[in-house]
Amino acid sequence: MQTSRAAVLTNYEAPLELREFPLPPFIEPGAALVKVKLAGICGTDVHLWHGQLPIPLPVILGHETVGTIAELGDGLTKDWAGNSLSAGDRITWSSSINCGECYYCRVKPEPTRCLKRKAYGISYDCSVAPHLFGGYADYIYLRAGTAIFKIPEQLPTEAVVGAGCALTTSLHGIERIGVRMGDNVVIQGSGPVGLACLAVAKASGAAQIIVFGGPPHRLQIAKRFGADVCIDVDETSVDERKARVLELTGGFGADVVLECVGIPPVVPEGLELCRDGGRYLVLGHYGNAGTVELNPHVITRKQLMVAGSWGFEPRHTKAALEFLSRSREQFPFEQLIAQPFPLERAFEALQATASWTTAKSAIAP
Ligand SMILES: [Zn+2]
Ligand SMILES: [Zn+2]
């Protein structure tokens, strides 16, 4: 019997365990077996490892993956965008499947909040066959209904994983809050989501983009991606950063502030950076990182629009692949990926992400 290795999260905050699972004996109609080429480590994986979201254990992590089709189930002949699919094709896929039938899929269209939403690398107990529903593995099994995308030949695997779910998340978030031609934008955070928001805001016509973040190697990438001003959060106080934003925006504050950090105290700081009538997006809090004290008077007095955004839809994955194909030279996401880790060192890769030692870690099984 053929098997696949996988790095499994068995207990929160414990090292990942390398386990072997049998490959499915039969590929169901509409499903696919995929050989993993490169699996990204997302900041969310770190939150999951800490137990900040309710997920089943044991689980194979990994929701930003590129692979090649090993075997297709009956009837799966085209990808989500209508391109023909065959064995050997290089693909990626949207990490979650919506049911298409619930209140949020049908009545109030908020498909990312589908009541039956299940995401690869997050919501599947890997002790249940066919086991292989996460990217940190030799193989992954894609269920019928997965939004699969064939990757254009000229687009490197590293660019797709380097952009990862950060780019799709940012496209969704910025669609909700809006970045308009001529806007002054502040981005709180220079991790993958912050950098992806920077790329999307830049491409949307922002006039000036100010990035708060660190460490310095990440701010250098932000510069490379076109940030006008980078402010190291370890070298500045909240008051100094606010003074700098006011100075850079004619004393008014930013039109839009995008929160891409996931640490609660940055939210009250960010609200203070908006101009009157400005907009604030809380994007970085996918995990539940706890509470913070804030003064709602700021939101009323400044007449702020405050929005949240969770995950993304298949159409954002399609848009992300097109965006990457179009703007690779301007936004070289592949440069975010350091030397990939082999699967047996998956836990080190996760720790590298947790400690911010790399811009973006990945596993090449
Ligand atoms: Zn993610
Ligand atoms: Zn649904």
CSV table of C-alpha atoms and ligand atoms in Angstrom, one decimal:
chain,number,residue,atom,x,y,z
A,1,MET,CA,0.0,0.0,0.0
A,2,GLN,CA,1.2,3.5,-0.8
A,3,THR,CA,1.5,6.0,2.0
A,4,SER,CA,2.0,9.7,2.6
A,5,ARG,CA,3.9,11.3,5.4
A,6,ALA,CA,2.3,14.2,7.2
A,7,ALA,CA,3.3,16.6,10.0
A,8,VAL,CA,0.5,16.4,12.5
A,9,LEU,CA,-0.5,18.8,15.3
A,10,THR,CA,-1.6,16.4,18.1
A,11,ASN,CA,-1.5,18.8,21.0
A,12,TYR,CA,-1.5,22.6,21.3
A,13,GLU,CA,2.0,24.0,21.8
A,14,ALA,CA,3.7,20.6,21.3
A,15,PRO,CA,6.1,19.7,18.5
A,16,LEU,CA,4.4,18.5,15.3
A,17,GLU,CA,4.6,14.7,14.9
A,18,LEU,CA,5.6,13.0,11.6
A,19,ARG,CA,3.0,10.3,10.8
A,20,GLU,CA,2.3,8.0,7.9
A,21,PHE,CA,-1.2,7.6,6.4
A,22,PRO,CA,-2.4,5.3,3.6
A,23,LEU,CA,-3.2,7.0,0.4
A,24,PRO,CA,-6.9,6.7,-0.4
A,25,PRO,CA,-7.6,3.4,-2.2
A,26,PHE,CA,-10.2,5.2,-4.5
A,27,ILE,CA,-10.5,8.8,-5.7
A,28,GLU,CA,-14.2,9.8,-5.4
A,29,PRO,CA,-16.0,11.5,-8.3
A,30,GLY,CA,-15.0,15.2,-8.4
A,31,ALA,CA,-12.1,14.7,-5.9
A,32,ALA,CA,-8.4,14.8,-6.6
A,33,LEU,CA,-5.2,13.4,-5.1
A,34,VAL,CA,-2.4,16.0,-5.3
A,35,LYS,CA,1.3,15.6,-4.7
A,36,VAL,CA,2.4,18.6,-2.6
A,37,LYS,CA,5.2,20.7,-4.1
A,38,LEU,CA,5.4,23.6,-1.6
A,39,ALA,CA,3.3,24.3,1.5
A,40,GLY,CA,3.3,27.8,3.1
A,41,ILE,CA,3.4,28.4,6.8
A,42,CYS,CA,0.8,31.0,7.6
A,43,GLY,CA,0.7,33.2,10.7
A,44,THR,CA,-2.7,31.5,11.3
A,45,ASP,CA,-0.9,28.2,11.7
A,46,VAL,CA,1.0,29.7,14.7
A,47,HIS,CA,-2.3,30.9,16.2
A,48,LEU,CA,-3.8,27.4,15.6
A,49,TRP,CA,-0.7,25.8,17.3
A,50,HIS,CA,-1.3,28.0,20.3
A,51,GLY,CA,-5.0,26.9,20.4
A,52,GLN,CA,-6.5,30.3,19.7
A,53,LEU,CA,-9.3,28.8,17.5
A,54,PRO,CA,-11.5,25.9,18.2
A,55,ILE,CA,-10.3,23.1,15.8
A,56,PRO,CA,-10.3,19.3,15.9
A,57,LEU,CA,-7.1,17.5,16.9
A,58,PRO,CA,-5.1,15.8,15.5
A,59,VAL,CA,-4.9,17.9,12.4
A,60,ILE,CA,-2.5,18.2,9.5
A,61,LEU,CA,-1.9,21.9,9.2
A,62,GLY,CA,-1.2,23.7,5.9
A,63,HIS,CA,-3.8,25.8,3.9
A,64,GLU,CA,-1.6,27.6,1.4
A,65,THR,CA,-0.3,24.9,-0.9
A,66,VAL,CA,0.8,24.2,-4.4
A,67,GLY,CA,0.9,20.7,-5.8
A,68,THR,CA,0.7,18.6,-8.9
A,69,ILE,CA,-2.3,16.4,-9.7
A,70,ALA,CA,-1.5,12.8,-9.1
A,71,GLU,CA,-5.0,11.4,-9.8
A,72,LEU,CA,-8.3,13.0,-10.7
A,73,GLY,CA,-11.7,11.5,-9.7
A,74,ASP,CA,-14.4,10.9,-12.3
A,75,GLY,CA,-16.0,14.1,-13.7
A,76,LEU,CA,-13.3,16.5,-12.6
A,77,THR,CA,-12.1,17.8,-16.0
A,78,LYS,CA,-12.0,21.6,-15.4
A,79,ASP,CA,-10.7,24.0,-12.8
A,80,TRP,CA,-12.9,26.7,-11.1
A,81,ALA,CA,-12.0,29.2,-13.9
A,82,GLY,CA,-12.9,26.6,-16.7
A,83,ASN,CA,-9.4,25.6,-17.7
A,84,SER,CA,-9.0,21.9,-18.5
A,85,LEU,CA,-7.3,19.7,-15.8
A,86,SER,CA,-5.2,16.6,-16.2
A,87,ALA,CA,-2.7,14.6,-14.2
A,88,GLY,CA,0.6,16.4,-13.8
A,89,ASP,CA,-0.9,19.9,-13.8
A,90,ARG,CA,0.4,22.3,-11.2
A,91,ILE,CA,-2.5,23.7,-9.2
A,92,THR,CA,-3.5,25.6,-6.1
A,93,TRP,CA,-6.9,25.8,-4.5
A,94,SER,CA,-9.1,27.9,-2.2
A,95,SER,CA,-8.6,26.5,1.3
A,96,SER,CA,-12.2,26.3,2.2
A,97,ILE,CA,-15.4,24.9,0.7
A,98,ASN,CA,-18.7,26.6,1.2
A,99,CYS,CA,-21.9,24.6,1.4
A,100,GLY,CA,-23.8,26.9,-1.0
A,101,GLU,CA,-27.1,26.2,0.8
A,102,CYS,CA,-27.0,27.9,4.3
A,103,TYR,CA,-28.3,31.3,5.4
A,104,TYR,CA,-24.9,33.0,4.7
A,105,CYS,CA,-24.3,31.2,1.4
A,106,ARG,CA,-27.8,31.9,0.0
A,107,VAL,CA,-29.8,34.5,1.9
A,108,LYS,CA,-27.3,37.0,3.1
A,109,PRO,CA,-24.3,36.6,0.8
A,110,GLU,CA,-21.4,36.3,3.2
A,111,PRO,CA,-20.0,33.0,1.9
A,112,THR,CA,-16.8,33.2,4.1
A,113,ARG,CA,-19.1,32.9,7.0
A,114,CYS,CA,-20.8,29.7,5.6
A,115,LEU,CA,-22.2,27.8,8.6
A,116,LYS,CA,-20.7,24.5,7.2
A,117,ARG,CA,-17.4,26.0,6.0
A,118,LYS,CA,-14.5,23.6,6.3
A,119,ALA,CA,-10.9,24.6,5.5
A,120,TYR,CA,-8.0,22.4,4.5
A,121,GLY,CA,-5.2,22.4,7.1
A,122,ILE,CA,-7.6,23.7,9.8
A,123,SER,CA,-10.9,21.9,10.2
A,124,TYR,CA,-10.4,18.2,9.4
A,125,ASP,CA,-9.6,15.6,12.1
A,126,CYS,CA,-6.8,13.6,10.4
A,127,SER,CA,-7.6,10.4,12.3
A,128,VAL,CA,-10.6,10.1,10.0
A,129,ALA,CA,-10.1,8.6,6.5
A,130,PRO,CA,-9.0,9.7,4.0
A,131,HIS,CA,-6.9,11.6,6.5
A,132,LEU,CA,-4.9,13.8,4.1
A,133,PHE,CA,-6.6,17.2,4.3
A,134,GLY,CA,-3.6,19.5,5.1
A,135,GLY,CA,-0.6,20.8,3.2
A,136,TYR,CA,2.2,19.7,5.5
A,137,ALA,CA,2.3,16.3,3.8
A,138,ASP,CA,3.5,14.4,0.8
A,139,TYR,CA,0.0,14.3,-0.6
A,140,ILE,CA,-3.3,16.1,0.0
A,141,TYR,CA,-6.8,14.9,-0.9
A,142,LEU,CA,-9.1,17.5,-2.4
A,143,ARG,CA,-12.8,16.8,-1.9
A,144,ALA,CA,-15.4,17.3,-4.6
A,145,GLY,CA,-16.4,20.9,-4.7
A,146,THR,CA,-12.9,22.3,-4.0
A,147,ALA,CA,-12.2,25.5,-6.0
A,148,ILE,CA,-9.1,24.3,-7.8
A,149,PHE,CA,-7.0,26.7,-10.0
A,150,LYS,CA,-4.4,25.7,-12.6
A,151,ILE,CA,-1.4,27.9,-12.2
A,152,PRO,CA,-0.2,29.8,-15.3
A,153,GLU,CA,3.0,28.3,-16.6
A,154,GLN,CA,5.0,31.5,-16.2
A,155,LEU,CA,4.0,32.0,-12.5
A,156,PRO,CA,6.5,30.4,-10.2
A,157,THR,CA,5.3,28.1,-7.3
A,158,GLU,CA,7.3,30.3,-4.9
A,159,ALA,CA,5.3,33.4,-5.9
A,160,VAL,CA,2.0,31.6,-5.3
A,161,VAL,CA,3.0,30.3,-1.9
A,162,GLY,CA,4.9,33.5,-1.0
A,163,ALA,CA,1.7,35.5,-1.6
A,164,GLY,CA,-0.3,32.7,0.1
A,165,CYS,CA,-3.5,33.3,1.9
A,166,ALA,CA,-2.2,36.8,2.8
A,167,LEU,CA,-2.9,38.1,-0.7
A,168,THR,CA,-6.4,36.6,-1.0
A,169,THR,CA,-7.2,37.8,2.5
A,170,SER,CA,-6.0,41.3,1.6
A,171,LEU,CA,-8.0,41.4,-1.6
A,172,HIS,CA,-11.1,40.5,0.3
A,173,GLY,CA,-10.4,43.0,3.1
A,174,ILE,CA,-9.6,45.9,0.9
A,175,GLU,CA,-12.7,45.2,-1.2
A,176,ARG,CA,-14.7,45.7,1.9
A,177,ILE,CA,-13.1,48.9,3.2
A,178,GLY,CA,-12.0,50.4,-0.2
A,179,VAL,CA,-8.8,52.1,-1.1
A,180,ARG,CA,-9.3,54.9,-3.6
A,181,MET,CA,-7.1,56.8,-6.0
A,182,GLY,CA,-5.2,59.4,-4.0
A,183,ASP,CA,-5.8,57.9,-0.6
A,184,ASN,CA,-3.2,58.2,2.2
A,185,VAL,CA,-3.0,54.7,3.7
A,186,VAL,CA,-1.4,53.5,6.9
A,187,ILE,CA,-0.7,49.8,7.2
A,188,GLN,CA,-0.2,48.4,10.7
A,189,GLY,CA,2.1,45.4,10.2
A,190,SER,CA,4.8,44.3,7.8
A,191,GLY,CA,4.2,40.5,7.9
A,192,PRO,CA,2.7,38.7,4.9
A,193,VAL,CA,-0.7,40.3,5.3
A,194,GLY,CA,0.7,43.8,5.7
A,195,LEU,CA,2.9,43.3,2.6
A,196,ALA,CA,0.0,41.9,0.6
A,197,CYS,CA,-2.2,44.9,1.6
A,198,LEU,CA,0.7,47.2,0.6
A,199,ALA,CA,0.7,45.6,-2.9
A,200,VAL,CA,-3.1,45.8,-3.3
A,201,ALA,CA,-3.3,49.4,-1.9
A,202,LYS,CA,-0.5,50.4,-4.3
A,203,ALA,CA,-2.2,48.8,-7.2
A,204,SER,CA,-5.5,50.5,-6.2
A,205,GLY,CA,-4.0,54.0,-6.6
A,206,ALA,CA,-3.1,55.0,-3.1
A,207,ALA,CA,-1.0,58.2,-3.2
A,208,GLN,CA,1.0,57.6,0.0
A,209,ILE,CA,1.5,54.4,1.9
A,210,ILE,CA,3.0,54.4,5.4
A,211,VAL,CA,3.9,51.0,6.9
A,212,PHE,CA,4.4,50.4,10.6
A,213,GLY,CA,6.3,47.2,11.4
A,214,GLY,CA,9.5,45.4,11.9
A,215,PRO,CA,12.0,43.7,12.2
A,216,PRO,CA,14.1,45.7,9.7
A,217,HIS,CA,14.4,42.9,7.1
A,218,ARG,CA,10.6,43.0,6.7
A,219,LEU,CA,10.6,46.8,6.4
A,220,GLN,CA,13.2,46.5,3.6
A,221,ILE,CA,10.8,44.2,1.7
A,222,ALA,CA,8.0,46.8,2.3
A,223,LYS,CA,10.3,49.4,0.7
A,224,ARG,CA,11.0,47.1,-2.2
A,225,PHE,CA,7.1,46.7,-2.6
A,226,GLY,CA,6.8,50.5,-2.8
A,227,ALA,CA,6.1,51.8,0.7
A,228,ASP,CA,6.6,55.5,0.8
A,229,VAL,CA,7.5,55.6,4.5
A,230,CYS,CA,8.4,52.7,6.9
A,231,ILE,CA,8.3,53.2,10.6
A,232,ASP,CA,9.9,50.6,12.9
A,233,VAL,CA,7.6,49.9,15.8
A,234,ASP,CA,10.5,48.9,18.0
A,235,GLU,CA,12.1,52.2,17.6
A,236,THR,CA,9.1,54.5,18.2
A,237,SER,CA,6.3,55.1,20.7
A,238,VAL,CA,2.6,55.2,19.9
A,239,ASP,CA,2.7,59.0,20.2
A,240,GLU,CA,5.7,59.4,18.0
A,241,ARG,CA,4.0,57.3,15.3
A,242,LYS,CA,0.8,59.3,15.5
A,243,ALA,CA,2.8,62.6,15.2
A,244,ARG,CA,4.6,61.2,12.2
A,245,VAL,CA,1.3,60.2,10.4
A,246,LEU,CA,-0.2,63.6,11.1
A,247,GLU,CA,2.9,65.3,9.8
A,248,LEU,CA,2.8,63.2,6.6
A,249,THR,CA,-0.9,63.8,6.0
A,250,GLY,CA,-1.1,67.6,6.4
A,251,GLY,CA,-2.2,67.3,10.0
A,252,PHE,CA,-5.4,65.3,9.2
A,253,GLY,CA,-4.6,61.6,9.5
A,254,ALA,CA,-5.0,58.7,7.0
A,255,ASP,CA,-7.9,58.1,4.8
A,256,VAL,CA,-7.6,54.4,5.4
A,257,VAL,CA,-5.8,52.4,8.1
A,258,LEU,CA,-5.4,48.7,7.6
A,259,GLU,CA,-4.7,46.6,10.7
A,260,CYS,CA,-2.6,43.6,9.7
A,261,VAL,CA,-1.0,42.7,13.1
A,262,GLY,CA,-3.3,40.6,15.2
A,263,ILE,CA,-2.3,42.1,18.5
A,264,PRO,CA,-5.3,43.9,20.2
A,265,PRO,CA,-3.6,47.2,21.4
A,266,VAL,CA,-2.9,48.2,17.8
A,267,VAL,CA,-6.6,48.7,17.2
A,268,PRO,CA,-7.1,51.8,19.5
A,269,GLU,CA,-3.8,53.1,18.1
A,270,GLY,CA,-5.0,52.7,14.5
A,271,LEU,CA,-8.4,54.4,15.1
A,272,GLU,CA,-6.5,57.5,16.3
A,273,LEU,CA,-4.5,57.5,13.0
A,274,CYS,CA,-7.6,57.9,10.8
A,275,ARG,CA,-8.7,61.3,9.6
A,276,ASP,CA,-12.3,62.4,10.4
A,277,GLY,CA,-14.6,60.4,8.1
A,278,GLY,CA,-11.8,57.9,7.6
A,279,ARG,CA,-12.0,54.1,7.4
A,280,TYR,CA,-10.5,51.4,9.5
A,281,LEU,CA,-10.2,47.7,8.7
A,282,VAL,CA,-9.5,45.0,11.3
A,283,LEU,CA,-7.9,42.3,9.2
A,284,GLY,CA,-5.2,40.7,11.3
A,285,HIS,CA,-7.4,39.2,14.1
A,286,TYR,CA,-8.2,35.8,12.5
A,287,GLY,CA,-7.2,34.2,15.8
A,288,ASN,CA,-8.8,35.3,19.1
A,289,ALA,CA,-5.9,37.2,20.7
A,290,GLY,CA,-8.0,38.6,23.5
A,291,THR,CA,-9.5,42.0,24.4
A,292,VAL,CA,-8.4,45.6,24.6
A,293,GLU,CA,-9.7,48.8,26.1
A,294,LEU,CA,-10.8,51.4,23.6
A,295,ASN,CA,-12.9,54.6,23.7
A,296,PRO,CA,-15.9,54.4,21.3
A,297,HIS,CA,-16.1,58.2,21.4
A,298,VAL,CA,-13.2,58.2,18.9
A,299,ILE,CA,-15.3,56.3,16.4
A,300,THR,CA,-18.3,58.6,16.8
A,301,ARG,CA,-16.4,61.9,16.9
A,302,LYS,CA,-14.3,61.0,13.9
A,303,GLN,CA,-17.3,59.5,12.1
A,304,LEU,CA,-15.2,56.4,11.3
A,305,MET,CA,-16.2,53.4,9.2
A,306,VAL,CA,-14.9,50.3,10.9
A,307,ALA,CA,-15.0,47.0,9.1
A,308,GLY,CA,-13.8,43.4,9.6
A,309,SER,CA,-13.0,40.8,7.1
A,310,TRP,CA,-12.6,37.0,7.5
A,311,GLY,CA,-10.9,34.7,5.0
A,312,PHE,CA,-11.7,34.9,1.3
A,313,GLU,CA,-13.7,33.3,-1.4
A,314,PRO,CA,-12.6,31.4,-4.6
A,315,ARG,CA,-13.0,34.5,-6.7
A,316,HIS,CA,-10.3,36.1,-4.6
A,317,THR,CA,-8.0,33.2,-5.3
A,318,LYS,CA,-8.7,33.7,-9.0
A,319,ALA,CA,-8.0,37.5,-8.7
A,320,ALA,CA,-4.8,36.8,-6.7
A,321,LEU,CA,-3.4,34.5,-9.4
A,322,GLU,CA,-4.2,37.1,-12.0
A,323,PHE,CA,-2.7,39.9,-9.9
A,324,LEU,CA,0.5,37.9,-9.4
A,325,SER,CA,0.8,37.1,-13.1
A,326,ARG,CA,0.4,40.7,-14.0
A,327,SER,CA,2.5,42.4,-11.3
A,328,ARG,CA,5.3,39.9,-10.5
A,329,GLU,CA,8.0,42.4,-11.2
A,330,GLN,CA,6.5,45.1,-9.1
A,331,PHE,CA,5.7,42.8,-6.2
A,332,PRO,CA,8.1,39.8,-6.2
A,333,PHE,CA,6.3,37.7,-3.6
A,334,GLU,CA,8.6,34.8,-4.4
A,335,GLN,CA,11.4,36.7,-2.6
A,336,LEU,CA,9.5,36.4,0.7
A,337,ILE,CA,10.2,32.6,0.8
A,338,ALA,CA,13.5,31.6,2.3
A,339,GLN,CA,15.0,28.2,1.7
A,340,PRO,CA,12.1,25.7,2.2
A,341,PHE,CA,12.3,23.2,5.0
A,342,PRO,CA,11.9,19.4,4.3
A,343,LEU,CA,8.7,17.8,5.7
A,344,GLU,CA,10.5,16.2,8.6
A,345,ARG,CA,11.5,19.7,9.8
A,346,ALA,CA,8.0,21.1,9.6
A,347,PHE,CA,8.1,22.1,13.3
A,348,GLU,CA,11.2,24.2,12.7
A,349,ALA,CA,9.4,25.9,9.8
A,350,LEU,CA,6.5,26.7,12.1
A,351,GLN,CA,8.8,28.0,14.7
A,352,ALA,CA,10.6,30.2,12.2
A,353,THR,CA,7.2,31.8,11.4
A,354,ALA,CA,6.4,32.1,15.1
A,355,SER,CA,9.6,34.0,15.8
A,356,TRP,CA,9.5,36.1,12.6
A,357,THR,CA,13.1,35.0,11.7
A,358,THR,CA,12.0,34.6,8.0
A,359,ALA,CA,9.7,36.7,5.9
A,360,LYS,CA,7.8,33.5,5.1
A,361,SER,CA,8.6,29.9,5.7
A,362,ALA,CA,7.6,27.0,3.5
A,363,ILE,CA,7.8,23.2,3.4
A,364,ALA,CA,8.9,21.3,0.3
A,365,PRO,CA,8.2,17.6,1.0
B,1,ZN,ZN,-3.5,31.6,6.2
B,2,ZN,ZN,-23.0,27.7,3.5
